[in-house]
Amino acid sequence: MKRGKWADDPALLWQVAVNGVIKSTALQELGVAGSTVTARCRDGGQWQRILPGIVLLHNGVPSQLQRCTAALLYGGDGAVLSGHASLGAHGYAPSGSMSGVHVLVPPERHRASTSFVTVERTWRMPDGVMRGSLRCAPIARSVVDAARRARHADQCRALIASAVQRGDVSVDELAMELADGPRRYSAGPRSVLAELGTNAHSVAEIDAQKLYAKSGLPAMVFNRDLFTSDGSFLARPDGWLDEVGLAWEIDSLAHHLSPADHEATVLRRALLRRHGVVVVEHLPRTILGAPAMVLADLRSDYELARSRPRPKLYLRDALAA
């Protein structure tokens, strides 16, 4: 026979649970007998043990929110999500490596990694940032923790570049976070931050800069504000060859999906051309798949730019001088 408050009010369990997830000890406090929990968590039962001591109040596939909730309950008071799970809660796109949930706990707490949860004991417990019902590490910590565990350099590069491009965190903030943490598994993120130190804001631009270094053309600067002679802001091209007034634009489709973004790109390039700028445009896949053609385009347009008077446009530093 059922005994306890929950027998008279079954909805009480869901009210006490967080996102349908509840500790076994909380069930006991509500009067749910251990034998009842065991019976309901058997194969084919109404509930399931999603983690040791943690029960999910249905027998279907748990959502990512429920997995993260269970991981935090398993981690205990003050536990904080980090890595990809935290970034997902911060609004980042899902990642193929989000199957595991990374949880930070204080060093004195003994929790073993289990099932889909990776538990990290750390002296550097961050202040939790609430995202809905989930306690998450700040974005800089989440990005660095995810980057350390990236399996491939491209994954690490895309993750860090995405965070910087969104404006959620700066290269300096990531560098400080990386420097404060352990050196283990830090080679990949350190390499990417060194690349981003040249002011590249996306994976496509990093690839472009690497290719341009092989062109034999004069030095190009990237993501610098361009002004007219009266000091008015004109644009911020992806790349700018100041010697001849040539702009290089990388059409990364991932960042121009909305009609508004596409229209802004078209208007910016039309404005550059009206001011006499030679604009070279390439897709990221062309830079990777046809580098010889891209270099030929750059050299050809460089000669075109040299053949006409340089437009009276200036970088901020040059204007100030």
XYZ file of C-alpha atoms in Angstrom:
321
model
C 0.000 0.000 0.000
C 1.206 3.527 -0.780
C 2.037 5.630 2.247
C 3.070 9.246 2.587
C 2.015 12.565 1.092
C 2.686 11.458 -2.467
C 0.013 8.728 -2.241
C -2.692 11.364 -1.815
C -1.157 13.856 -4.231
C 0.898 12.174 -6.987
C 1.586 15.587 -8.580
C 3.624 16.430 -5.472
C 6.556 14.399 -6.817
C 6.708 16.538 -9.953
C 6.441 19.697 -7.893
C 9.447 18.700 -5.794
C 11.399 17.333 -8.773
C 13.448 19.619 -11.020
C 12.599 19.098 -14.686
C 11.212 15.684 -13.798
C 14.426 14.654 -12.004
C 14.613 13.969 -8.270
C 17.009 12.521 -5.713
C 16.196 9.144 -4.164
C 16.572 10.758 -0.722
C 13.916 13.330 -1.635
C 11.569 10.515 -2.623
C 12.125 8.892 0.748
C 11.364 12.175 2.524
C 8.055 12.261 0.657
C 7.231 8.808 1.956
C 8.083 6.776 -1.124
C 9.428 3.448 0.118
C 12.738 2.198 -1.229
C 11.017 -0.937 -2.494
C 8.551 1.209 -4.437
C 11.393 3.151 -6.054
C 13.120 -0.112 -6.957
C 9.957 -1.572 -8.457
C 9.172 1.522 -10.483
C 12.760 1.723 -11.822
C 12.847 -1.878 -13.079
C 12.832 -2.531 -16.832
C 9.410 -1.589 -18.076
C 8.661 0.413 -14.934
C 7.253 3.925 -14.764
C 10.541 5.564 -13.694
C 14.273 5.063 -14.269
C 17.500 5.547 -12.362
C 19.250 8.030 -14.593
C 22.333 8.261 -12.296
C 23.287 6.777 -8.916
C 20.822 8.164 -6.377
C 18.969 10.136 -9.055
C 15.564 9.160 -10.476
C 13.826 10.356 -13.637
C 10.054 10.322 -13.218
C 9.354 8.744 -16.602
C 10.757 5.817 -18.552
C 11.406 7.563 -21.884
C 14.594 8.991 -23.339
C 15.810 11.830 -21.093
C 16.137 15.251 -22.670
C 19.414 17.190 -22.573
C 17.842 19.441 -19.932
C 17.022 16.407 -17.782
C 20.507 14.947 -18.237
C 22.082 18.241 -17.160
C 19.688 18.493 -14.207
C 20.525 14.953 -13.133
C 24.254 15.680 -13.431
C 23.952 18.720 -11.160
C 21.916 16.808 -8.579
C 24.490 14.022 -8.700
C 27.320 16.534 -8.279
C 25.726 17.926 -5.132
C 25.310 21.402 -3.672
C 27.233 24.022 -5.598
C 28.024 21.777 -8.578
C 28.369 23.708 -11.839
C 27.977 22.667 -15.465
C 30.881 23.427 -17.782
C 32.053 22.518 -21.266
C 29.567 21.809 -24.045
C 26.648 21.192 -21.688
C 27.090 24.643 -20.176
C 27.517 26.269 -23.591
C 24.280 24.634 -24.737
C 22.501 26.230 -21.783
C 24.121 29.560 -22.707
C 22.475 29.308 -26.129
C 25.215 27.806 -28.281
C 24.327 25.373 -31.038
C 24.331 21.674 -30.091
C 27.584 19.834 -30.665
C 28.289 16.236 -31.523
C 30.447 16.072 -28.403
C 27.535 17.061 -26.143
C 26.725 13.426 -25.362
C 28.725 13.823 -22.141
C 27.887 16.310 -19.403
C 30.854 17.985 -17.695
C 30.296 18.915 -14.032
C 32.652 20.826 -11.737
C 32.610 20.060 -8.000
C 34.714 21.303 -5.059
C 37.941 19.356 -4.393
C 36.745 17.932 -1.087
C 33.724 16.270 -2.681
C 34.192 12.724 -3.865
C 32.093 11.959 -6.914
C 33.149 9.476 -9.552
C 32.488 10.046 -13.222
C 29.723 7.708 -14.313
C 27.463 7.041 -17.280
C 27.219 10.284 -19.311
C 28.665 12.491 -16.546
C 32.300 13.579 -16.317
C 33.012 14.917 -12.826
C 35.974 17.224 -12.356
C 37.131 18.142 -8.868
C 38.688 21.578 -8.971
C 40.101 24.236 -6.678
C 38.980 26.796 -9.216
C 35.233 26.555 -8.720
C 33.625 29.329 -10.773
C 30.681 31.383 -9.592
C 27.633 29.738 -11.088
C 25.534 31.592 -13.654
C 21.884 30.513 -13.697
C 20.492 29.674 -17.107
C 16.922 28.722 -16.364
C 17.137 25.962 -13.774
C 20.760 25.081 -14.605
C 23.817 26.411 -12.753
C 26.516 26.986 -15.371
C 30.103 28.143 -15.485
C 30.707 31.514 -17.174
C 31.256 31.339 -20.918
C 35.054 31.767 -20.791
C 35.435 28.784 -18.431
C 32.910 26.733 -20.399
C 34.686 27.393 -23.702
C 38.134 26.561 -22.335
C 36.903 23.368 -20.636
C 35.225 22.262 -23.877
C 38.252 23.197 -25.975
C 40.582 21.121 -23.795
C 38.493 18.074 -24.611
C 38.103 18.700 -28.343
C 39.184 15.648 -30.303
C 40.308 17.538 -33.383
C 42.025 20.868 -33.977
C 39.200 22.062 -36.235
C 36.631 21.446 -33.483
C 38.725 23.410 -31.022
C 39.227 26.233 -33.515
C 35.529 26.438 -34.431
C 34.461 26.489 -30.788
C 36.805 29.284 -29.715
C 36.319 31.344 -32.864
C 32.544 31.101 -32.488
C 32.615 32.450 -28.931
C 34.882 35.337 -29.922
C 32.855 36.149 -33.024
C 29.608 36.239 -31.043
C 31.200 38.824 -28.771
C 30.570 36.719 -25.667
C 34.226 36.645 -24.676
C 37.511 38.188 -25.798
C 40.721 36.464 -26.799
C 42.380 38.015 -23.732
C 39.699 36.613 -21.407
C 40.127 33.148 -22.859
C 43.905 33.425 -22.600
C 43.648 34.405 -18.933
C 41.261 31.530 -18.222
C 43.587 29.105 -19.977
C 46.637 30.424 -18.111
C 44.905 30.020 -14.740
C 44.036 26.390 -15.378
C 46.108 23.219 -15.692
C 48.473 22.889 -18.649
C 47.220 19.377 -19.406
C 45.395 19.247 -22.761
C 45.980 22.975 -23.276
C 48.165 22.788 -26.408
C 45.213 22.893 -28.811
C 43.464 25.900 -27.242
C 46.778 27.747 -26.879
C 47.487 27.270 -30.582
C 44.048 28.568 -31.544
C 44.383 31.619 -29.296
C 47.707 32.372 -30.941
C 45.931 32.314 -34.313
C 43.150 34.530 -33.020
C 45.737 36.940 -31.718
C 46.120 38.027 -35.343
C 42.507 39.275 -35.074
C 40.723 36.501 -36.975
C 37.120 36.149 -35.867
C 36.072 32.933 -37.555
C 37.493 29.624 -38.691
C 37.120 30.762 -42.313
C 39.188 33.884 -41.655
C 41.904 31.866 -39.918
C 42.147 29.630 -42.990
C 42.195 32.728 -45.192
C 45.044 34.327 -43.256
C 47.114 31.155 -43.468
C 46.600 31.024 -47.231
C 47.342 34.726 -47.727
C 50.698 34.293 -46.001
C 51.698 32.178 -49.014
C 50.664 34.776 -51.594
C 53.872 36.811 -51.710
C 51.767 39.983 -51.626
C 52.306 42.880 -49.197
C 51.076 42.465 -45.633
C 47.317 42.461 -45.139
C 45.550 43.478 -41.923
C 42.324 41.875 -40.775
C 39.111 43.167 -39.206
C 40.300 46.768 -38.968
C 38.026 49.809 -39.087
C 38.304 51.807 -42.284
C 37.593 55.574 -42.429
C 37.151 58.262 -45.057
C 39.423 61.312 -45.149
C 36.967 63.337 -43.046
C 37.110 60.726 -40.258
C 33.780 59.046 -41.006
C 33.594 55.287 -40.439
C 33.204 53.399 -43.701
C 33.424 49.653 -43.055
C 35.361 46.833 -41.439
C 36.448 44.489 -44.238
C 37.611 40.988 -43.374
C 40.990 41.772 -44.921
C 42.530 45.097 -46.031
C 45.611 45.576 -48.185
C 46.360 49.190 -47.338
C 49.074 49.751 -49.918
C 46.616 49.659 -52.820
C 43.173 49.893 -51.179
C 42.039 46.302 -51.699
C 39.466 44.544 -49.482
C 39.149 40.763 -49.121
C 35.755 39.488 -47.983
C 35.145 35.927 -46.760
C 31.534 34.894 -47.326
C 31.064 32.555 -44.373
C 27.513 31.304 -44.889
C 27.180 30.317 -41.240
C 27.237 33.996 -40.319
C 25.030 35.322 -43.147
C 21.985 33.084 -42.893
C 19.394 35.764 -42.201
C 18.113 38.105 -44.931
C 19.150 41.086 -42.784
C 22.742 39.838 -42.495
C 22.928 39.148 -46.218
C 21.541 42.580 -47.076
C 24.020 44.289 -44.736
C 26.887 42.438 -46.429
C 25.732 43.446 -49.908
C 25.306 47.097 -48.881
C 28.729 47.215 -47.204
C 30.486 45.914 -50.286
C 28.587 48.294 -52.567
C 29.679 51.153 -50.302
C 33.317 50.053 -50.493
C 33.170 49.904 -54.275
C 31.588 53.375 -54.469
C 34.651 54.659 -52.610
C 36.984 53.080 -55.172
C 37.908 49.913 -53.252
C 38.714 46.755 -55.203
C 36.767 44.003 -53.382
C 37.769 40.342 -53.690
C 35.186 37.788 -52.468
C 35.619 34.094 -51.691
C 33.670 31.330 -49.997
C 35.351 29.352 -47.185
C 35.016 26.130 -49.178
C 36.854 27.772 -52.099
C 39.702 28.836 -49.825
C 40.088 25.254 -48.622
C 39.276 23.447 -51.866
C 40.848 25.665 -54.497
C 43.689 27.599 -52.837
C 45.603 28.084 -56.090
C 42.593 29.790 -57.665
C 42.138 32.028 -54.611
C 45.783 33.109 -54.710
C 45.494 33.788 -58.445
C 42.421 35.975 -57.791
C 44.226 37.918 -55.088
C 47.301 38.524 -57.224
C 45.214 39.545 -60.231
C 43.073 41.961 -58.221
C 46.176 43.332 -56.531
C 47.529 44.281 -59.951
C 44.140 45.792 -60.810
C 44.211 47.863 -57.613
C 47.762 49.025 -58.370
C 46.681 50.251 -61.800
C 44.356 52.942 -60.454
C 44.854 55.762 -57.928
C 44.617 54.538 -54.345
C 41.327 55.671 -52.754
C 41.632 58.190 -49.917
C 40.693 55.780 -47.145
C 42.551 55.213 -43.918
C 42.867 52.858 -40.984
C 42.281 54.407 -37.580
C 46.002 54.514 -36.702
C 46.927 56.114 -40.021
C 44.143 58.691 -39.651
C 45.291 59.628 -36.155
C 48.844 60.120 -37.414
